[in-house]
Short mmCIF file of C-alpha atoms in Angstrom, two decimals:
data_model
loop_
_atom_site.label_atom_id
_atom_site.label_comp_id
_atom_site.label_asym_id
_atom_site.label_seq_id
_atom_site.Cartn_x
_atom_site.Cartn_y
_atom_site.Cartn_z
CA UNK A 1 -0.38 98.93 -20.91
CA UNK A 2 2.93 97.86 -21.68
CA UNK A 3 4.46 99.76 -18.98
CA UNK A 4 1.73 98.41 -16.33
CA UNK A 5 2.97 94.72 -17.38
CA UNK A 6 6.42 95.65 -16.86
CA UNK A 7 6.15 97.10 -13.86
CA UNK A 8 4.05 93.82 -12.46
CA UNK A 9 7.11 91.98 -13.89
CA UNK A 10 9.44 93.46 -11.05
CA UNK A 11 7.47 93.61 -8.83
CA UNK A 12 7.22 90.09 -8.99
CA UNK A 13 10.82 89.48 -9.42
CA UNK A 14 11.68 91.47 -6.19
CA UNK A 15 9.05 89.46 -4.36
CA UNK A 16 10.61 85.62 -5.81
CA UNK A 17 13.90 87.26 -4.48
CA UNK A 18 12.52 88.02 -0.83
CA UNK A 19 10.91 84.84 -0.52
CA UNK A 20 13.92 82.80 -2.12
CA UNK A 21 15.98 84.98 0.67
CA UNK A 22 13.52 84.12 3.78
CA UNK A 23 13.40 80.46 2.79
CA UNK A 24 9.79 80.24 2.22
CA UNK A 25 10.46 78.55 -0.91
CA UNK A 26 12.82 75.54 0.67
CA UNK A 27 9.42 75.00 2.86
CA UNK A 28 7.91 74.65 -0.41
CA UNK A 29 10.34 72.63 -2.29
CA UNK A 30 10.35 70.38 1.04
CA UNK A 31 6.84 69.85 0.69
CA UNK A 32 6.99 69.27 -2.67
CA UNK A 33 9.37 66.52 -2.64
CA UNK A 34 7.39 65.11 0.45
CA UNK A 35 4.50 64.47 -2.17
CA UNK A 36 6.45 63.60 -5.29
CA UNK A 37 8.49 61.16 -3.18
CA UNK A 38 5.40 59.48 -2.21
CA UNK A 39 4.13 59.80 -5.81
CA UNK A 40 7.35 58.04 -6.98
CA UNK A 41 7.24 55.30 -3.97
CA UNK A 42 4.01 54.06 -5.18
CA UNK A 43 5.02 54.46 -9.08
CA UNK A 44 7.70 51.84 -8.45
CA UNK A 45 5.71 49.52 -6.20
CA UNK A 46 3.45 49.62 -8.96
CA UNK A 47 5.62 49.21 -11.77
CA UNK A 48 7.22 46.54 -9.39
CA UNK A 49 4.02 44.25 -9.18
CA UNK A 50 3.52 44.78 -12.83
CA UNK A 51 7.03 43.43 -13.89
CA UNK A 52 6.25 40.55 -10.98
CA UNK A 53 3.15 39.69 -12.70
CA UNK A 54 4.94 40.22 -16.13
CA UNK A 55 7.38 37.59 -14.66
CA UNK A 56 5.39 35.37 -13.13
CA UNK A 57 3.00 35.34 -16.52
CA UNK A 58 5.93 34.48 -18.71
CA UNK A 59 7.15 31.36 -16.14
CA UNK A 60 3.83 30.49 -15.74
CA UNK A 61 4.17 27.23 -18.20
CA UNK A 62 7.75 26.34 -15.83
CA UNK A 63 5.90 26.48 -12.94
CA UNK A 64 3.21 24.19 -14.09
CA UNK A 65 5.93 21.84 -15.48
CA UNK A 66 7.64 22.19 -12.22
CA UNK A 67 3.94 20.87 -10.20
CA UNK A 68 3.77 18.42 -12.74
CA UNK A 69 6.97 16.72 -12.64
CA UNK A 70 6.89 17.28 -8.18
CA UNK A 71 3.37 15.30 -8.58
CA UNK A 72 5.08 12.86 -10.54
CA UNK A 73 7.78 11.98 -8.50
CA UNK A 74 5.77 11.70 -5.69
CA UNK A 75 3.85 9.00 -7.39
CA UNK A 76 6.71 7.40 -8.59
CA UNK A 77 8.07 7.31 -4.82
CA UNK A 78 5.15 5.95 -3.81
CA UNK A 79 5.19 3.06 -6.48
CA UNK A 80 9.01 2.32 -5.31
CA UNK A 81 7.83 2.08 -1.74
CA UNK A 82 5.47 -0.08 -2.57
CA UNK A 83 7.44 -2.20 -5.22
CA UNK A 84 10.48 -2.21 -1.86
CA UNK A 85 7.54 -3.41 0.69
CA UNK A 86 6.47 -6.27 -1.59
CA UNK A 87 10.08 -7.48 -2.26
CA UNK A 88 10.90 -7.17 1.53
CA UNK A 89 7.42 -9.52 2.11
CA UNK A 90 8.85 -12.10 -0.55
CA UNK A 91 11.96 -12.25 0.82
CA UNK A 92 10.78 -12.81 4.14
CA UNK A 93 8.35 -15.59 2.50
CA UNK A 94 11.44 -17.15 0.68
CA UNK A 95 13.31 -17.02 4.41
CA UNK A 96 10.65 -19.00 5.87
CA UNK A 97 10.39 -21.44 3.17
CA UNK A 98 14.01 -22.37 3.15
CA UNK A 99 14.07 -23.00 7.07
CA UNK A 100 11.16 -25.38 6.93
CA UNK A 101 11.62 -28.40 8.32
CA UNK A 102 8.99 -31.11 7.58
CA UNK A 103 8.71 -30.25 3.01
CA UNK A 104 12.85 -29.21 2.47
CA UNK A 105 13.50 -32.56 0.52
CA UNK A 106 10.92 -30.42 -2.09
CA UNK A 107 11.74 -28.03 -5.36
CA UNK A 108 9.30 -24.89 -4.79
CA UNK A 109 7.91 -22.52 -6.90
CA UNK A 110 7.15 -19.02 -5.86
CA UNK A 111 3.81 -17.19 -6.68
CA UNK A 112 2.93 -14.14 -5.70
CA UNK A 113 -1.00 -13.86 -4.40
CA UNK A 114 -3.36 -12.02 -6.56
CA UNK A 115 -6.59 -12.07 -4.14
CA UNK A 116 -8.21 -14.15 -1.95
CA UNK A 117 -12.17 -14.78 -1.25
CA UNK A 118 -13.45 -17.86 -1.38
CA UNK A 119 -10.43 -19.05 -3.52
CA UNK A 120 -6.55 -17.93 -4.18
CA UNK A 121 -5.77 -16.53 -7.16
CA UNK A 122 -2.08 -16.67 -7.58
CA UNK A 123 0.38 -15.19 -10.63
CA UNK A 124 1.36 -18.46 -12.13
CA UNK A 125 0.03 -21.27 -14.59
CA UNK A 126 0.86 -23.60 -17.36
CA UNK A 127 3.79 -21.69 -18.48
CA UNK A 128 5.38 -22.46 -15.05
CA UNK A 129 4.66 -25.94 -14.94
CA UNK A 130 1.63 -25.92 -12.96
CA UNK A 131 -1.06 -28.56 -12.80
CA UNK A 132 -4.11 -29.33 -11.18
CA UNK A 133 -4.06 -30.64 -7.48
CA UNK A 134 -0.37 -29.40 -6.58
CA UNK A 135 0.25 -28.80 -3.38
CA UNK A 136 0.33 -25.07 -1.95
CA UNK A 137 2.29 -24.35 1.25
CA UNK A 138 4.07 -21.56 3.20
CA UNK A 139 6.82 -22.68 5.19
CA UNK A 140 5.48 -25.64 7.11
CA UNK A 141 2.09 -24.34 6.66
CA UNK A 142 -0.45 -25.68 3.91
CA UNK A 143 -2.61 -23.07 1.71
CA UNK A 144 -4.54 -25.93 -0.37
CA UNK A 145 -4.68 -27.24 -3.31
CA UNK A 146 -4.24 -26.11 -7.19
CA UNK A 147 -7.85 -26.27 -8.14
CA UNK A 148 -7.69 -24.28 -12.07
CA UNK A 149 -5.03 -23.47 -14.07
CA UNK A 150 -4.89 -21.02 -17.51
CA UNK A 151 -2.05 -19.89 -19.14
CA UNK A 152 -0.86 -17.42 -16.48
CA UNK A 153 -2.39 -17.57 -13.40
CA UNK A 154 -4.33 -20.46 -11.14
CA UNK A 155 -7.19 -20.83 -8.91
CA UNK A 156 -5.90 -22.35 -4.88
CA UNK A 157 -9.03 -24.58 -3.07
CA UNK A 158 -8.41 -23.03 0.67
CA UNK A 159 -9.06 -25.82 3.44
CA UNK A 160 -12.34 -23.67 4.51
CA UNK A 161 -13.70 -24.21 1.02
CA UNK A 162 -16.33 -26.64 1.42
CA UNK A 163 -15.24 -28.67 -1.22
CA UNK A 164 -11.79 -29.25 0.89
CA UNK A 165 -11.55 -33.01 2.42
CA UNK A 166 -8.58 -33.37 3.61
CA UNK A 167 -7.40 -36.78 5.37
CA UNK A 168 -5.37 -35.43 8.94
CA UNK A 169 -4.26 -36.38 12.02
CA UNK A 170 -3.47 -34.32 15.28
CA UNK A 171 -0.20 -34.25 16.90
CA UNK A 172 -0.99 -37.33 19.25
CA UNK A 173 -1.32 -39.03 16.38
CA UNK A 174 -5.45 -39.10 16.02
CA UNK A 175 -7.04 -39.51 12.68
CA UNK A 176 -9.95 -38.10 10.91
CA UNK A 177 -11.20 -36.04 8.02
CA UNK A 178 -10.65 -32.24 7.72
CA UNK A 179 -13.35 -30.45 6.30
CA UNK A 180 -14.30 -26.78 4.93
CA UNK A 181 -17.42 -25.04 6.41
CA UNK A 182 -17.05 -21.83 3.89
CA UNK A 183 -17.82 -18.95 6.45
CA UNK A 184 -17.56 -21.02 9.29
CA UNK A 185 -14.28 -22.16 9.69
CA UNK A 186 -12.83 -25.97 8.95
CA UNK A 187 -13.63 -29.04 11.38
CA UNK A 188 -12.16 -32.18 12.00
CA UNK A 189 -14.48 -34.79 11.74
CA UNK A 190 -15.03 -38.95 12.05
CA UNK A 191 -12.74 -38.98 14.72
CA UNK A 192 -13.18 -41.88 17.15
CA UNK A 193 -14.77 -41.52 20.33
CA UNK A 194 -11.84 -43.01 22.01
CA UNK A 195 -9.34 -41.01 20.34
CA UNK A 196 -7.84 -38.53 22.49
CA UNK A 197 -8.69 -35.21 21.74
CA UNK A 198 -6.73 -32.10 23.30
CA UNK A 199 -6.91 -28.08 22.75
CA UNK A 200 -4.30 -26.40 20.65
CA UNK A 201 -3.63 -29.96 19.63
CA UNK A 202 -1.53 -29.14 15.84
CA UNK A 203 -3.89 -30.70 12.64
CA UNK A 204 -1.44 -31.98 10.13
CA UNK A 205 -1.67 -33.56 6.50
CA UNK A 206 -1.39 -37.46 7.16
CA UNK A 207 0.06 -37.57 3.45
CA UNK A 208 -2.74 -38.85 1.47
CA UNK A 209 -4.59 -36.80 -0.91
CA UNK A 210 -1.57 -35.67 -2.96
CA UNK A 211 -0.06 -33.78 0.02
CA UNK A 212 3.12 -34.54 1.62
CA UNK A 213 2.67 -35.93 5.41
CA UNK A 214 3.02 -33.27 8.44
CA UNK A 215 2.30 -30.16 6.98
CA UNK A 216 0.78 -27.82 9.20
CA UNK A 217 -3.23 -26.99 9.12
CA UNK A 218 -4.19 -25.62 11.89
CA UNK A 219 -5.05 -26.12 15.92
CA UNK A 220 -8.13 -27.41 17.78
CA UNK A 221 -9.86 -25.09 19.82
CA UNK A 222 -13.41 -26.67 20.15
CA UNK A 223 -14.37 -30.01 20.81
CA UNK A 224 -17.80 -31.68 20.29
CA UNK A 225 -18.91 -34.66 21.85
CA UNK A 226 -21.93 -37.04 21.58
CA UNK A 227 -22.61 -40.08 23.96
CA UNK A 228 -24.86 -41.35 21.11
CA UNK A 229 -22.66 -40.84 18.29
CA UNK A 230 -19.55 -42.97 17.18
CA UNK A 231 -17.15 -40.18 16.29
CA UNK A 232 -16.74 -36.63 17.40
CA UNK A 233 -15.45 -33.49 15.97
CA UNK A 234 -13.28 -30.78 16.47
CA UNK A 235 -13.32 -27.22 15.58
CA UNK A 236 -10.13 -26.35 13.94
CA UNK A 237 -8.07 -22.85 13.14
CA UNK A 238 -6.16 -22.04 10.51
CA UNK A 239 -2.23 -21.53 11.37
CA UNK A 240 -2.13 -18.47 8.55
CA UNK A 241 -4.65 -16.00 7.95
CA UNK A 242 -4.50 -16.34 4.08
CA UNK A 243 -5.63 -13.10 3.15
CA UNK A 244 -2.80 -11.25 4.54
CA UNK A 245 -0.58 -13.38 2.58
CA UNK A 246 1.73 -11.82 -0.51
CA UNK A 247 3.57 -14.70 -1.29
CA UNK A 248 3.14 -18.75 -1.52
CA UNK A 249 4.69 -21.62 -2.94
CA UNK A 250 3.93 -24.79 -5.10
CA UNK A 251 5.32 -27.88 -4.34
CA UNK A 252 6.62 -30.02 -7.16
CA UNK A 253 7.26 -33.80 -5.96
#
């Protein structure tokens, strides 16, 4: 037995020899290393991912920090944009108001506008000095009319409300009463029949009513007239549109 395994045990020998000796085993070993190198390539892509992963779990609370503080910037750009828009818009409001013409001889305060429906709400009140049935103008151009006033803020009677009777005149001189229709506008009415009046003719305060005289209104751009009636009337535009509006200004006398 023992000499049977020994002589297997050369015989194999010999036969590593001749192969090692033909090559056969370098076809081998190249095969080999085709499949190990393969094996390996996929290993390390593995163990690649894993350590990206490992990475990527570990930073996971910096990258949420770094969304966070990105989302917050962005808001806080946005707020600055807007804050730089609404100073531009005042400054533009306080340009106009120092080149008007007809209400310079007057000391202005600024408000900013709050919101506008049927009334203005504006950003100042009794801590500023303001009282009941001051003035309200931009420019040349009249808002209305301090209506309420609390501590902080105050309540502006448009000339559309139709509470607003305001005593006018046209540009050609021509008298009557200026009054709010709510939805529908503001008309000029009591006007004599023998009082010229024109289109686009300028509506101005005729400085009664606690307003200071020629400060703009509006324009004509309707004209009604009776053959029965004494007066007639006139359909009259505002010069502003007061909700786009970011900035007005009380008159103290």
């Amino acid at each position: 037995m023992y000499k049977d395994n020994k002589f297997w045990l050369i015989v194999c020998s010999l036969l590593i020899l001749l192969l090692d000796r033909t090559g056969a085993f370098k076809q081998f070993k190249n095969t080999s290393e085709i499949f190990t190198s393969s094996v390996k390539s996929e290993i390390h892509l593995i163990k690649s991912n894993f350590l990206d992963l490992t990475n990527f779990v570990r930073k996971y609370p910096d990258y949420i920090n770094i969304v966070s503080e990105s989302d917050k910037l962005k808001k806080e750009m946005l707020e600055l944009d807007y804050q730089v828009k609404e100073l531009q818009a005042e400054n533009d409001a306080l340009r106009t108001q120092i080149g008007a013409s007809s209400v310079i001889t007057f000391k202005y305060i600024p408000a900013p506008v709050l919101s506008v429906s049927r009334f203005m709400e504006i950003g100042v009140g009794e801590k500023d000095k303001i009282y009941i049935g001051m003035p309200v103008v931009i420019g040349d151009t009249l808002v209305g009319k301090i209506k309420e006033v609390s501590e902080r803020n105050s309540i502006v009677m448009l000339p559309t409300d139709s509470e607003s009777q305001i005593t006018v005149k046209t540009s050609r001189g021509v008298k009557g009463i200026l009054s709010g229709q709510s939805g529908n506008g503001i008309v000029m009415e009591k006007v004599l029949q023998k009082d010229p009046l024109i289109l686009d003719d300028l509506v101005v305060t005729d400085g009664q009513d606690d307003f200071p005289p020629n400060i703009i209104i509006g324009k004509v751009v309707h004209i009604t007239v009776s053959d029965v009636d004494v007066y007639k009337k006139a359909k009259v535009d505002p010069i502003i549109d007061y909700q786009k509006e970011h900035t007005v200004f009380i008159i103290r006398q």
